[in-house]
PDB file of C-alpha atoms in Angstrom:
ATOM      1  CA  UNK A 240       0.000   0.000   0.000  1.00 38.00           C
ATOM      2  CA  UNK A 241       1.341   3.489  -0.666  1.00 41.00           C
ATOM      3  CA  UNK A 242       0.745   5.845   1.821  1.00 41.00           C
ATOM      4  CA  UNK A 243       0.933   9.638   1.827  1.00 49.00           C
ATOM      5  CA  UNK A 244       2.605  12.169   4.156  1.00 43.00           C
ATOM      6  CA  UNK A 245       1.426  11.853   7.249  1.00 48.00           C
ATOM      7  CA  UNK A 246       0.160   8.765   7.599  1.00 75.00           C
ATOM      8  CA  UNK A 247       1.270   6.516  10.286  1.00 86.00           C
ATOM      9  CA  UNK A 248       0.831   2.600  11.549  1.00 93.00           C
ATOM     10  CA  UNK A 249       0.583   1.270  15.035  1.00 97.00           C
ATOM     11  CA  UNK A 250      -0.522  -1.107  17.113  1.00 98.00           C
ATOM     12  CA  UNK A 251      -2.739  -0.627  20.536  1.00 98.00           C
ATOM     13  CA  UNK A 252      -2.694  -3.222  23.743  1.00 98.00           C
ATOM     14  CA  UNK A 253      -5.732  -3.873  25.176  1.00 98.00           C
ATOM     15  CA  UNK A 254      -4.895  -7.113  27.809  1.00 97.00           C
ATOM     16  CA  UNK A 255      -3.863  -9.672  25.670  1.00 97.00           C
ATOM     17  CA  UNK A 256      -5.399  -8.364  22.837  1.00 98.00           C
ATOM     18  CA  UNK A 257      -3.194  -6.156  20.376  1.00 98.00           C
ATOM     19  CA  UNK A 258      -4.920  -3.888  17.582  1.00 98.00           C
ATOM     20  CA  UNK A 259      -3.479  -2.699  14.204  1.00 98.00           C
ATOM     21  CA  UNK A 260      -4.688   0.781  13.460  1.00 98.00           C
ATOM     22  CA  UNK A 261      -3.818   3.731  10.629  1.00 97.00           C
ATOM     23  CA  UNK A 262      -3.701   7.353  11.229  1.00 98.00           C
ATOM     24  CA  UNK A 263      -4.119  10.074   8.388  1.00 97.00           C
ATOM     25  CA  UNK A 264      -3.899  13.358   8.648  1.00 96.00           C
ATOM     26  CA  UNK A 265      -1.405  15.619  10.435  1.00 92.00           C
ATOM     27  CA  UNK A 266      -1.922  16.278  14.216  1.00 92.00           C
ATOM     28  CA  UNK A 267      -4.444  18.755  15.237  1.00 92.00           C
ATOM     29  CA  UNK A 268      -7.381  17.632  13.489  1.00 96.00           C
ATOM     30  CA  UNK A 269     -10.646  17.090  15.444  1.00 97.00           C
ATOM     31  CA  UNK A 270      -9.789  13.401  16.034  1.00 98.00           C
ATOM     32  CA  UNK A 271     -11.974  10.882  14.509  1.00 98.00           C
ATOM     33  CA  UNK A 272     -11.885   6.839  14.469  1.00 98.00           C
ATOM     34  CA  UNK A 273     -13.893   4.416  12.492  1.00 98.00           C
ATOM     35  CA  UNK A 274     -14.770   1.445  13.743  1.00 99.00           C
ATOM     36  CA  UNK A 275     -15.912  -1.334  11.027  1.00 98.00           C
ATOM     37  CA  UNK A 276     -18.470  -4.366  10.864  1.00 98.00           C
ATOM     38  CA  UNK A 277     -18.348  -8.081  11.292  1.00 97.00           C
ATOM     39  CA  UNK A 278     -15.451  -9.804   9.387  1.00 96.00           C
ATOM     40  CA  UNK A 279     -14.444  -7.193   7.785  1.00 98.00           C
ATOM     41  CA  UNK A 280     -10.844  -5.268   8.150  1.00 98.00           C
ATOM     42  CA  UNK A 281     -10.193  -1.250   8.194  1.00 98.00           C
ATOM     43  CA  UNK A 282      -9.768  -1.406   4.408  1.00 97.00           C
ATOM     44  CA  UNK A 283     -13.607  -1.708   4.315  1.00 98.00           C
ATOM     45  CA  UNK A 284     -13.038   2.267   5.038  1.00 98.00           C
ATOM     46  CA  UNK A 285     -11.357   3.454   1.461  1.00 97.00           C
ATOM     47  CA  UNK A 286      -8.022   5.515   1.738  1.00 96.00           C
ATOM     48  CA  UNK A 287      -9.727   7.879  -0.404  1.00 96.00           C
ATOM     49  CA  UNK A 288     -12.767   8.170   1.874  1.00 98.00           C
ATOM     50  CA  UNK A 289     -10.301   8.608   5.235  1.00 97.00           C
ATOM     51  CA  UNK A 290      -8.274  11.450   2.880  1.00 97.00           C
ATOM     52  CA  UNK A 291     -11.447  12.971   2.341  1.00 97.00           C
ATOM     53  CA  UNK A 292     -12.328  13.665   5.991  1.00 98.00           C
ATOM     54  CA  UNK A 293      -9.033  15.018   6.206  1.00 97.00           C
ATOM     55  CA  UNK A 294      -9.578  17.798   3.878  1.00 97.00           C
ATOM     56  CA  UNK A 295     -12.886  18.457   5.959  1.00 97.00           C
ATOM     57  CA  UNK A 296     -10.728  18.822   8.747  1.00 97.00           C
ATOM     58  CA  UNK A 297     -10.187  16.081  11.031  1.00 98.00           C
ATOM     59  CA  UNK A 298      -7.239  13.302  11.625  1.00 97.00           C
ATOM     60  CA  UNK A 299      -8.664   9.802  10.993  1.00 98.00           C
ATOM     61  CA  UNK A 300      -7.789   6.673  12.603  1.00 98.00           C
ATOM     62  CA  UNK A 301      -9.268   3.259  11.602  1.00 98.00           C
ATOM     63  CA  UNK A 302      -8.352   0.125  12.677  1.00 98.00           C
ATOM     64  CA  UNK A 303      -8.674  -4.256  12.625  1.00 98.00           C
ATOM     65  CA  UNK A 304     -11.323  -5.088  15.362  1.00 98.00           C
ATOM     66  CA  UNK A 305     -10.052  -8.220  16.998  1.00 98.00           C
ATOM     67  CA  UNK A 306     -10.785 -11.377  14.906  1.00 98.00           C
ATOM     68  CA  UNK A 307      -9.595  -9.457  11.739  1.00 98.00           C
ATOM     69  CA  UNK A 308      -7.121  -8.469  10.031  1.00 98.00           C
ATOM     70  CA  UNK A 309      -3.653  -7.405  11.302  1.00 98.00           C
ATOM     71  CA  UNK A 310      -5.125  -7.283  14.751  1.00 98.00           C
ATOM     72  CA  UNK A 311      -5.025 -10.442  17.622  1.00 98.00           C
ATOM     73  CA  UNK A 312      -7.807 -13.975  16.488  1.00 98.00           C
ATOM     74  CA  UNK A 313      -8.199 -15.670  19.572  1.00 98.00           C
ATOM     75  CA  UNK A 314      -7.730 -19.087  17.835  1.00 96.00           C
ATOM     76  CA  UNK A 315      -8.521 -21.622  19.340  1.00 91.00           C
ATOM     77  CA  UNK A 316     -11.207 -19.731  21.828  1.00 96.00           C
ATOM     78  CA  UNK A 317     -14.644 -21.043  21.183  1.00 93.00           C
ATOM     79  CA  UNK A 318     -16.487 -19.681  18.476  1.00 95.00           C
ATOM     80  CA  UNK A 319     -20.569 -20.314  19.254  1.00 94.00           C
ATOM     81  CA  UNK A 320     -23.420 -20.175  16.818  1.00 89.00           C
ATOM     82  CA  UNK A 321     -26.538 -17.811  17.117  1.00 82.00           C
ATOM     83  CA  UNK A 322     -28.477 -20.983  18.694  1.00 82.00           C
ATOM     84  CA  UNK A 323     -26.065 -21.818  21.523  1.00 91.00           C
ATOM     85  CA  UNK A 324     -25.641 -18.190  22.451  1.00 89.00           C
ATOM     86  CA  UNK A 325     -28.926 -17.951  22.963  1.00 82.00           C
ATOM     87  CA  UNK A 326     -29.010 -21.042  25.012  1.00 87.00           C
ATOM     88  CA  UNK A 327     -25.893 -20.443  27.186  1.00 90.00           C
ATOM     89  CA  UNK A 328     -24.448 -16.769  26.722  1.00 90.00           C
ATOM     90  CA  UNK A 329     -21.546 -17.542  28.623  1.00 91.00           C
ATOM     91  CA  UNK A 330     -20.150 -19.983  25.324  1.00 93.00           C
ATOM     92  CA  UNK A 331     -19.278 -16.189  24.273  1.00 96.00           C
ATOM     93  CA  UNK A 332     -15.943 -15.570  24.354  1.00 97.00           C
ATOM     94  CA  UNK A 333     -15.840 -11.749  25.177  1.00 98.00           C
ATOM     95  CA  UNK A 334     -18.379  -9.146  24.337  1.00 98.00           C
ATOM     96  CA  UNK A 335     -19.412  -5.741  22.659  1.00 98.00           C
ATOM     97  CA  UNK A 336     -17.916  -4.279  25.750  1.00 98.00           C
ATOM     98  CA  UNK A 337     -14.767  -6.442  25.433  1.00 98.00           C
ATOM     99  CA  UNK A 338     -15.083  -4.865  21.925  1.00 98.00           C
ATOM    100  CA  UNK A 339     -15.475  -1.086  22.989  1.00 98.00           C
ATOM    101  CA  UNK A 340     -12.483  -1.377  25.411  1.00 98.00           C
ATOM    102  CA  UNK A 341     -10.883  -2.231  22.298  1.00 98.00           C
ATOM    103  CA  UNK A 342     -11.565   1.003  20.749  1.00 98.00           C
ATOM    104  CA  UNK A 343     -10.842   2.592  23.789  1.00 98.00           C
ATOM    105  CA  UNK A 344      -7.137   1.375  23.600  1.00 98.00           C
ATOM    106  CA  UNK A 345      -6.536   2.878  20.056  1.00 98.00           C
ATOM    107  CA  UNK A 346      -7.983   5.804  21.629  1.00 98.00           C
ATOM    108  CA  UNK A 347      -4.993   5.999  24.285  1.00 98.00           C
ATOM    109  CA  UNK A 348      -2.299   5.004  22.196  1.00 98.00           C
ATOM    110  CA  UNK A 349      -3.425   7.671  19.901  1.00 98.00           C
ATOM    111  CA  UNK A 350      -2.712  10.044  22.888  1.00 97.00           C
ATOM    112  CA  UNK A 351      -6.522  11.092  22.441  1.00 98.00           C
ATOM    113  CA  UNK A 352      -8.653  12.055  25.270  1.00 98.00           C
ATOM    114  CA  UNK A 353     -11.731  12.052  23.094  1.00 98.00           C
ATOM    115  CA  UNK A 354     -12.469  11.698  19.562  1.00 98.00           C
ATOM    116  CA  UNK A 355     -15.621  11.442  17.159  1.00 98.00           C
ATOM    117  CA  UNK A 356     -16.747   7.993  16.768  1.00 98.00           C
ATOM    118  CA  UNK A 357     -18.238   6.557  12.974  1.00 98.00           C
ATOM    119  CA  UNK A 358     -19.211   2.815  13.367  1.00 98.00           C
ATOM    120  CA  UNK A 359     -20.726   0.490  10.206  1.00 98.00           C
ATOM    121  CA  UNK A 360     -23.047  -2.384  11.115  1.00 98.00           C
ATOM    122  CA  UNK A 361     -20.864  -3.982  14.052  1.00 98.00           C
ATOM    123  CA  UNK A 362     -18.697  -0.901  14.341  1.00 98.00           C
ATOM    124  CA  UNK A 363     -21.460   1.423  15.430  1.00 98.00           C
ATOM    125  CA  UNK A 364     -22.708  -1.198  17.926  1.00 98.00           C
ATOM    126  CA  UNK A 365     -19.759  -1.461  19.587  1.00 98.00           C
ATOM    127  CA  UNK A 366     -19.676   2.911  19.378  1.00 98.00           C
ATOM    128  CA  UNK A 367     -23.082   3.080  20.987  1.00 98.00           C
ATOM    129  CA  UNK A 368     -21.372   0.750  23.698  1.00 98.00           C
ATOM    130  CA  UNK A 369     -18.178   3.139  24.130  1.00 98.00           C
ATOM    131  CA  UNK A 370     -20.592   6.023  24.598  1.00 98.00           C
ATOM    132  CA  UNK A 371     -22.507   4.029  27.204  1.00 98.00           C
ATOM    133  CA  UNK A 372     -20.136   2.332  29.168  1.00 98.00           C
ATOM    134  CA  UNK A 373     -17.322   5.688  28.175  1.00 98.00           C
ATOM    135  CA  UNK A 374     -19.435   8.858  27.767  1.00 98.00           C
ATOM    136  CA  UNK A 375     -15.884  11.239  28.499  1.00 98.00           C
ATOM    137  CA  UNK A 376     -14.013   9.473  25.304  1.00 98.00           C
ATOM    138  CA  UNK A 377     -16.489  10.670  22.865  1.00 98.00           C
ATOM    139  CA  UNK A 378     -17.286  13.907  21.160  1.00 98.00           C
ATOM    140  CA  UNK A 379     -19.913  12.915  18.831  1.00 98.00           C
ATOM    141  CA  UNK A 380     -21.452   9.470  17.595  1.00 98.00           C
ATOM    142  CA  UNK A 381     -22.160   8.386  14.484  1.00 98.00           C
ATOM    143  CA  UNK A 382     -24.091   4.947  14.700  1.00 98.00           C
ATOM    144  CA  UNK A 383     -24.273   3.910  10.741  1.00 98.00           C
ATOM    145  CA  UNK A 384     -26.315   0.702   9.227  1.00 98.00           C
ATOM    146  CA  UNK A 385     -26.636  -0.236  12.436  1.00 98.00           C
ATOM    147  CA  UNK A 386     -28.786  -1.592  15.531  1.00 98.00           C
ATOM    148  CA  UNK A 387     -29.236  -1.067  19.234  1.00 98.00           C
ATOM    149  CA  UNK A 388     -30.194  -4.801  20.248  1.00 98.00           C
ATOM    150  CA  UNK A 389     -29.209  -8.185  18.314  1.00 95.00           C
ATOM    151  CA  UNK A 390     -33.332  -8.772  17.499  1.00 94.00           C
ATOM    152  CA  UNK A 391     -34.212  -5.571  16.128  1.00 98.00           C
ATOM    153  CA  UNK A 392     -34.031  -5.388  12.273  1.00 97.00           C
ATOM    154  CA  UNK A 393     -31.306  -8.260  11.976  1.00 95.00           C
ATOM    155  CA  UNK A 394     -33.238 -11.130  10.329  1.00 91.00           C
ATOM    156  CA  UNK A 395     -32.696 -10.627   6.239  1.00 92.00           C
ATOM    157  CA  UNK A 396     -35.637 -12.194   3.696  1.00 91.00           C
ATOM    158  CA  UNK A 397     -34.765 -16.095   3.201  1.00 94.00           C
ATOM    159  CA  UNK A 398     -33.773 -15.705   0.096  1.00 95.00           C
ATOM    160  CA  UNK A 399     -31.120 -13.032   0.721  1.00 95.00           C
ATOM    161  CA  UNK A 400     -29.873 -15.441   3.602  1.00 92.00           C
ATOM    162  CA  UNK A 401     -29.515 -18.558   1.525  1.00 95.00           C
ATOM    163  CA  UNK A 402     -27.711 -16.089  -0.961  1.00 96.00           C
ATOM    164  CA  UNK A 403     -24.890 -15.286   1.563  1.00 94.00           C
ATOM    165  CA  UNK A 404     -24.440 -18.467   3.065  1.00 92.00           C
ATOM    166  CA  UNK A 405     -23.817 -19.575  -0.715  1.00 95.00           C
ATOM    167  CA  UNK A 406     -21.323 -16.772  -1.369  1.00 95.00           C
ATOM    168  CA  UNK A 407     -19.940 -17.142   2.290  1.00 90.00           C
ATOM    169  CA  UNK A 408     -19.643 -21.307   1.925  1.00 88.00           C
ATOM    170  CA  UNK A 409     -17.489 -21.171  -0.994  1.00 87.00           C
ATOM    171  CA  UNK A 410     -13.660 -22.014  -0.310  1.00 88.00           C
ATOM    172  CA  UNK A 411     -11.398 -18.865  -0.633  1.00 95.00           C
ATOM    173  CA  UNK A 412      -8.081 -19.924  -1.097  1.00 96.00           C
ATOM    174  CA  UNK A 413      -6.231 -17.016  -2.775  1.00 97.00           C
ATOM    175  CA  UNK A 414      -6.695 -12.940  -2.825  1.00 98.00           C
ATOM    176  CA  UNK A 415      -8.233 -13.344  -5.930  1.00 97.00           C
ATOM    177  CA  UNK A 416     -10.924 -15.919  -5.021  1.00 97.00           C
ATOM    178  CA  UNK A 417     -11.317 -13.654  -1.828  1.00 98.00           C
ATOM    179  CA  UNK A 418     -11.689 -10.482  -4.686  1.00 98.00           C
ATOM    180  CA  UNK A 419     -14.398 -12.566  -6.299  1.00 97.00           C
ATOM    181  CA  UNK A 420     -16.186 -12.724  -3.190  1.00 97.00           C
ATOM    182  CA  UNK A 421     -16.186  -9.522  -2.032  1.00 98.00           C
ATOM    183  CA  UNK A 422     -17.940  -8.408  -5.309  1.00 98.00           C
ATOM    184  CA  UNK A 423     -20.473 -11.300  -5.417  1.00 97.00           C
ATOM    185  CA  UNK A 424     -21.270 -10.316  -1.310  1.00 97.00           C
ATOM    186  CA  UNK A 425     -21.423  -6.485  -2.477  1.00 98.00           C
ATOM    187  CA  UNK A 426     -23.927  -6.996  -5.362  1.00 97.00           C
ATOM    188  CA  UNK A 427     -25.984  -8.455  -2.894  1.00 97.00           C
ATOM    189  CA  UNK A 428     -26.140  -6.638  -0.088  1.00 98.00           C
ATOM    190  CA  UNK A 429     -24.843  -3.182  -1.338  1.00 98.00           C
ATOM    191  CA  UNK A 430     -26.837  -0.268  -3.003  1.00 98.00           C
ATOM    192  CA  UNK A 431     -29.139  -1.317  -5.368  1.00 96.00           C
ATOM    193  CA  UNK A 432     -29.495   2.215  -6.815  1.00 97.00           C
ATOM    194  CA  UNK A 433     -25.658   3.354  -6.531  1.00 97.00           C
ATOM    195  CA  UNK A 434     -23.267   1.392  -9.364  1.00 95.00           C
ATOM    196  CA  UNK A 435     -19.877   0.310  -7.584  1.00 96.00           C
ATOM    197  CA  UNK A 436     -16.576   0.215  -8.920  1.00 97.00           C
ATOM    198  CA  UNK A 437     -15.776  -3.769  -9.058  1.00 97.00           C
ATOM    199  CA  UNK A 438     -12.357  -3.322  -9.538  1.00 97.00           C
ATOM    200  CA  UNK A 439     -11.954  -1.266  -6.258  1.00 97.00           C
ATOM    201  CA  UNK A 440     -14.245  -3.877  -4.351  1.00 98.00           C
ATOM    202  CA  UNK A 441     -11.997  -6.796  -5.467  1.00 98.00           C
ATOM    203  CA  UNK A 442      -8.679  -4.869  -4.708  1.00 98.00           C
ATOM    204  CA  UNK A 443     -10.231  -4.571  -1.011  1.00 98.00           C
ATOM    205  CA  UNK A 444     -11.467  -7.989  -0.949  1.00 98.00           C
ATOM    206  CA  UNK A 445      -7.793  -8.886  -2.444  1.00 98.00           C
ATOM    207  CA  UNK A 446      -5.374  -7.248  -0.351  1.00 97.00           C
ATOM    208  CA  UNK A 447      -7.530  -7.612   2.834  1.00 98.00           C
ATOM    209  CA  UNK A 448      -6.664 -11.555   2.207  1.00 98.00           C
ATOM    210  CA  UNK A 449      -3.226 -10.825   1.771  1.00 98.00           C
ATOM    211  CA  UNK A 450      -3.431  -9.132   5.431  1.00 97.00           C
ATOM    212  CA  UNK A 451      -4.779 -12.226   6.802  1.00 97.00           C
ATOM    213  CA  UNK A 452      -7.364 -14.750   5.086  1.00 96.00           C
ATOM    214  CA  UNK A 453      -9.622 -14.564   8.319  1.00 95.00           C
ATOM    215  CA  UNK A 454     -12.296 -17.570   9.671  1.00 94.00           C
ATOM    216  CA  UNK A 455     -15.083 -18.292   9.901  1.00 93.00           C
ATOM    217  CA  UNK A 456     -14.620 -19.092  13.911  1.00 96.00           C
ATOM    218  CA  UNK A 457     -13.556 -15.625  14.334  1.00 97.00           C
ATOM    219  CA  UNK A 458     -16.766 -13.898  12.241  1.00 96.00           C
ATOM    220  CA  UNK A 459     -18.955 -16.362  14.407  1.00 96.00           C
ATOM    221  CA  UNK A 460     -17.068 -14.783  17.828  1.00 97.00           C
ATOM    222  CA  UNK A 461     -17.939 -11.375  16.526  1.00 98.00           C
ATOM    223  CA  UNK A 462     -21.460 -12.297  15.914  1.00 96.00           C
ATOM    224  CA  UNK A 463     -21.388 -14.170  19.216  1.00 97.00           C
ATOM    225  CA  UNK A 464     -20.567 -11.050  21.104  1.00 97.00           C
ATOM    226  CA  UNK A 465     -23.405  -9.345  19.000  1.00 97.00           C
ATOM    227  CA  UNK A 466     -25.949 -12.122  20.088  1.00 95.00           C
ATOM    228  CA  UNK A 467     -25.021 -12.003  23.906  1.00 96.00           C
ATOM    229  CA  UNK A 468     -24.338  -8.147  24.572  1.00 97.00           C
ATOM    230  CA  UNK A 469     -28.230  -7.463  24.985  1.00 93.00           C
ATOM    231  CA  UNK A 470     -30.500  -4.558  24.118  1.00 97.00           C
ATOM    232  CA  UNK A 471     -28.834  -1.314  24.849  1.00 98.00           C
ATOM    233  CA  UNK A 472     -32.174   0.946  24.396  1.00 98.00           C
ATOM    234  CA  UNK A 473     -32.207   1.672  28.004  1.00 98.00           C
ATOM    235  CA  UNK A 474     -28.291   2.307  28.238  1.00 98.00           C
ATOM    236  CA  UNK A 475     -29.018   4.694  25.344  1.00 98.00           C
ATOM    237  CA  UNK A 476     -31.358   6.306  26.971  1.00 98.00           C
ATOM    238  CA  UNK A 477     -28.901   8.099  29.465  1.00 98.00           C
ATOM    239  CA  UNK A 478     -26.458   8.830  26.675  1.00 98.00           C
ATOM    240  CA  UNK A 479     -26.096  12.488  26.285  1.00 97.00           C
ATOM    241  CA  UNK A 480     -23.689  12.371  23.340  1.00 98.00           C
ATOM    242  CA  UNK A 481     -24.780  14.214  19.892  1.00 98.00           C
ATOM    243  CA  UNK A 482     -25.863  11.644  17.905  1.00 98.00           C
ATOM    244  CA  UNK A 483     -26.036  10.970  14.439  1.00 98.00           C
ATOM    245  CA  UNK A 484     -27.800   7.747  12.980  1.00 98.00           C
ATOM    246  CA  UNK A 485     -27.625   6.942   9.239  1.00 98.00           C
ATOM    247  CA  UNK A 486     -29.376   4.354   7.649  1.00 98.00           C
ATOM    248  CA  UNK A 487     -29.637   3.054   4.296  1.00 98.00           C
ATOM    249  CA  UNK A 488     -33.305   2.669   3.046  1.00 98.00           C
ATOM    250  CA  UNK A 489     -33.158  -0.917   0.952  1.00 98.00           C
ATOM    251  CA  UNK A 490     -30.577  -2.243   3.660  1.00 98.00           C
ATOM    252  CA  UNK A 491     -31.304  -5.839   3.348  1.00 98.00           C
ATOM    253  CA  UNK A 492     -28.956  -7.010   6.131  1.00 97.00           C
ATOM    254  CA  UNK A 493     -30.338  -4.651   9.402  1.00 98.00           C
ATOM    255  CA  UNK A 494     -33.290  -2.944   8.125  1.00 98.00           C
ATOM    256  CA  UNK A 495     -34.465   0.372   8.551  1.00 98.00           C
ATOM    257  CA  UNK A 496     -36.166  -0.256  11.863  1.00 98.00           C
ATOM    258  CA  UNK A 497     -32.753  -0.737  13.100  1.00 98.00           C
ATOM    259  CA  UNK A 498     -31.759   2.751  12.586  1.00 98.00           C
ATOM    260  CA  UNK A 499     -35.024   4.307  13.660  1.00 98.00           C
ATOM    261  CA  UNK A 500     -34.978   1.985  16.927  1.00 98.00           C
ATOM    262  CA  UNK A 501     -31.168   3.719  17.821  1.00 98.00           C
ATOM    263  CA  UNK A 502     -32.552   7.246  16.541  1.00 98.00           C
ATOM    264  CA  UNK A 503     -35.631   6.729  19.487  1.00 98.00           C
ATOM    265  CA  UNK A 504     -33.040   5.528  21.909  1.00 98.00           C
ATOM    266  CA  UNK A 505     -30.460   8.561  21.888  1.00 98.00           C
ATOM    267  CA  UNK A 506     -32.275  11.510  23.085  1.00 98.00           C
ATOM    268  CA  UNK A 507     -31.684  14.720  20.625  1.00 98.00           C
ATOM    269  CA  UNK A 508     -30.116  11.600  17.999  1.00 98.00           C
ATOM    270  CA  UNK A 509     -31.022  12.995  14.203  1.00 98.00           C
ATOM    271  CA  UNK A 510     -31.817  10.314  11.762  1.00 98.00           C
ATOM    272  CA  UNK A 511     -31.473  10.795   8.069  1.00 98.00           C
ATOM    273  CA  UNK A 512     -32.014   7.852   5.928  1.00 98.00           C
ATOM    274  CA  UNK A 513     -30.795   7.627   2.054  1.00 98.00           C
ATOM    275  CA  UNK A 514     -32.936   5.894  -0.733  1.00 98.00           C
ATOM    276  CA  UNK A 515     -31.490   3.222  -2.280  1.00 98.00           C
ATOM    277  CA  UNK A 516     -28.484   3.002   0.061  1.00 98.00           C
ATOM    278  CA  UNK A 517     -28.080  -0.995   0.900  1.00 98.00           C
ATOM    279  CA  UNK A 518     -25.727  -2.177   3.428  1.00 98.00           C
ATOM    280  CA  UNK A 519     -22.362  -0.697   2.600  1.00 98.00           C
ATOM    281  CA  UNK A 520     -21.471   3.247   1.625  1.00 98.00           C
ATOM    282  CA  UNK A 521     -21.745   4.123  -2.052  1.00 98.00           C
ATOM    283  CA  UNK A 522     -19.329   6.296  -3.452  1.00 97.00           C
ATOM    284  CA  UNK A 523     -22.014   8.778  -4.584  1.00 98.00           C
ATOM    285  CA  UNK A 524     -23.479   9.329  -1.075  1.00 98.00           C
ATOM    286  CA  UNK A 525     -19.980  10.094   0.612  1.00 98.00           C
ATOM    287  CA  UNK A 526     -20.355  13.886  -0.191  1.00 98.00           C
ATOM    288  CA  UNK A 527     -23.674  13.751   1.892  1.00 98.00           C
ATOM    289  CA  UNK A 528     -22.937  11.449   4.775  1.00 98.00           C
ATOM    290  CA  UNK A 529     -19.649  13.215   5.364  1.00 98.00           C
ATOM    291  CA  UNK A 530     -21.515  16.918   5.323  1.00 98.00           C
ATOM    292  CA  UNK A 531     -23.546  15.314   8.373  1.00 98.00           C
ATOM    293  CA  UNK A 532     -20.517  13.690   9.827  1.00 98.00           C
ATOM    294  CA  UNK A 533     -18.841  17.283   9.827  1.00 98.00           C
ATOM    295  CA  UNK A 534     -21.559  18.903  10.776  1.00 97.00           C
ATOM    296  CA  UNK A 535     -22.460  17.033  13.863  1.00 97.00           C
ATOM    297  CA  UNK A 536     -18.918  18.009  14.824  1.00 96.00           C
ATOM    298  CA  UNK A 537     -19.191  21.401  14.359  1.00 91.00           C
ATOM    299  CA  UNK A 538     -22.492  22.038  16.432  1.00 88.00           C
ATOM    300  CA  UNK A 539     -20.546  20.336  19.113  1.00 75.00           C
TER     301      UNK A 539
END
């Protein structure tokens, strides 16, 4: 990867667990992290889109939840399905919590004492849970495509779940079977009125293997910790935290009602919703969803 002036790579300790992060942007910025979804690595948040927030001001840090990418798998820790976490929660190997401490360690070794939070799917779960459980590390929150309890808007048509256990069952073996499947996975759950640029999909689904191939034991942790972290609505309540929630329209993966259920919980929280916007962030809407990002931070 070629990276410009300015940007940096580290890695954060939290306990055993060590996290690979990115900075870009020169010192001084209003600091902002971005915390990504299940199974997916920080590349999932484009160079280009981190560059862009620069120019609107702020330094950007993203970086590999645990179970991905460059950052600790706990292999060999036991990695539950939905059904036995909802039998015996304790089969769970850590939680959202576990997840937000996380975040909280990039935070430190970032030498920030707050920062603006921008979570995807998973990533905005576990940034509602930093503002609960962490109210002083966060300036604003930006909850995206995502949910405040594991019921609420999760359950996708049959169809589209038969679909990705097809794509997700196939054997990926090299970066460019893994660049296959990160277009076939984006055609279905992405925008379906945004075109996307296959060759930049693949190159992320590509060069994300070469970081590390990833498991399927350590999505199933992450969705684990999903399953037995509970329904933060009343956690939410109490948050007092400007809040942003965006939420794509034809989001086949956590539905609408998932973003108006997070809106209801954060008091003061603005929802704006985008047409045709599926479960990822097309190209075309990152003028307007980084307008609201910047100016959430500004009415700060």
């Amino acid at each position: 990867m070629t990276y410009r002036e300015g940007e940096a790579m580290g890695t954060a300790s939290h306990g055993d667990i060590e996290l690979a992060y990115e900075t870009f942007g020169p010192p001084g910025g209003e600091p902002l992290l971005l915390i990504s979804g299940t199974g997916v690595q920080m590349l999932i948040f484009p160079e280009d889109l981190c560059h862009a927030l620069v120019d609107l001001g702020f330094q950007v840090a993203r970086f590999d939840n645990r179970d991905t990418g460059l950052s600790t798998h706990l292999a060999g820790a036991p990695a539950p399905g939905w059904f036995t976490t909802m039998i015996r929660p304790s089969s769970a190997p850590y939680r959202l919590e576990d997840m937000a401490g996380d975040a909280v360690a990039v935070l430190d070794a970032l030498g920030w004492e707050s920062a603006h939070l921008v979570g995807t799917s998973l990533g905005g779960m576990i940034a509602q849970t930093l503002a609960i459980r962490h109210p002083s590390r966060v300036r604003t929150l930006t909850s995206i495509m995502s949910t405040p309890a594991a019921r609420i808007g999760t359950m996708p048509k049959m169809a589209t779940l038969k679909a990705i256990l097809k794509i997700s069952g196939m054997p990926v073996t090299s970066p460019d079977q893994a660049a296959q499947e990160a277009v076939a996975m984006k055609r279905l759950i992405g925008s379906p009125r945004y075109p996307f640029d296959e060759r930049e999909v693949g190159d992320i689904g590509r060069r994300s293997y070469e970081r590390h191939p990833g498991t399927p034991e350590g999505d199933a942790r992450q969705r684990a910790a999903v399953a037995v972290s509970g329904d933060r609505r009343r956690a939410l309540a109490k948050v007092r935290i400007p809040t942003l929630v965006l939420h794509g329209e034809d989001d086949p993966i956590i539905r609408l009602k998932a973003g108006r259920a997070t809106a209801d919980a954060i008091p003061g929280a603005r929802l704006v919703t985008y047409p045709g916007m599926g479960h990822d962030l097309p190209r075309a809407l990152w003028p307007f969803i980084l307008d609201q990002i910047r100016s959430l931070a500004l009415a700060r």
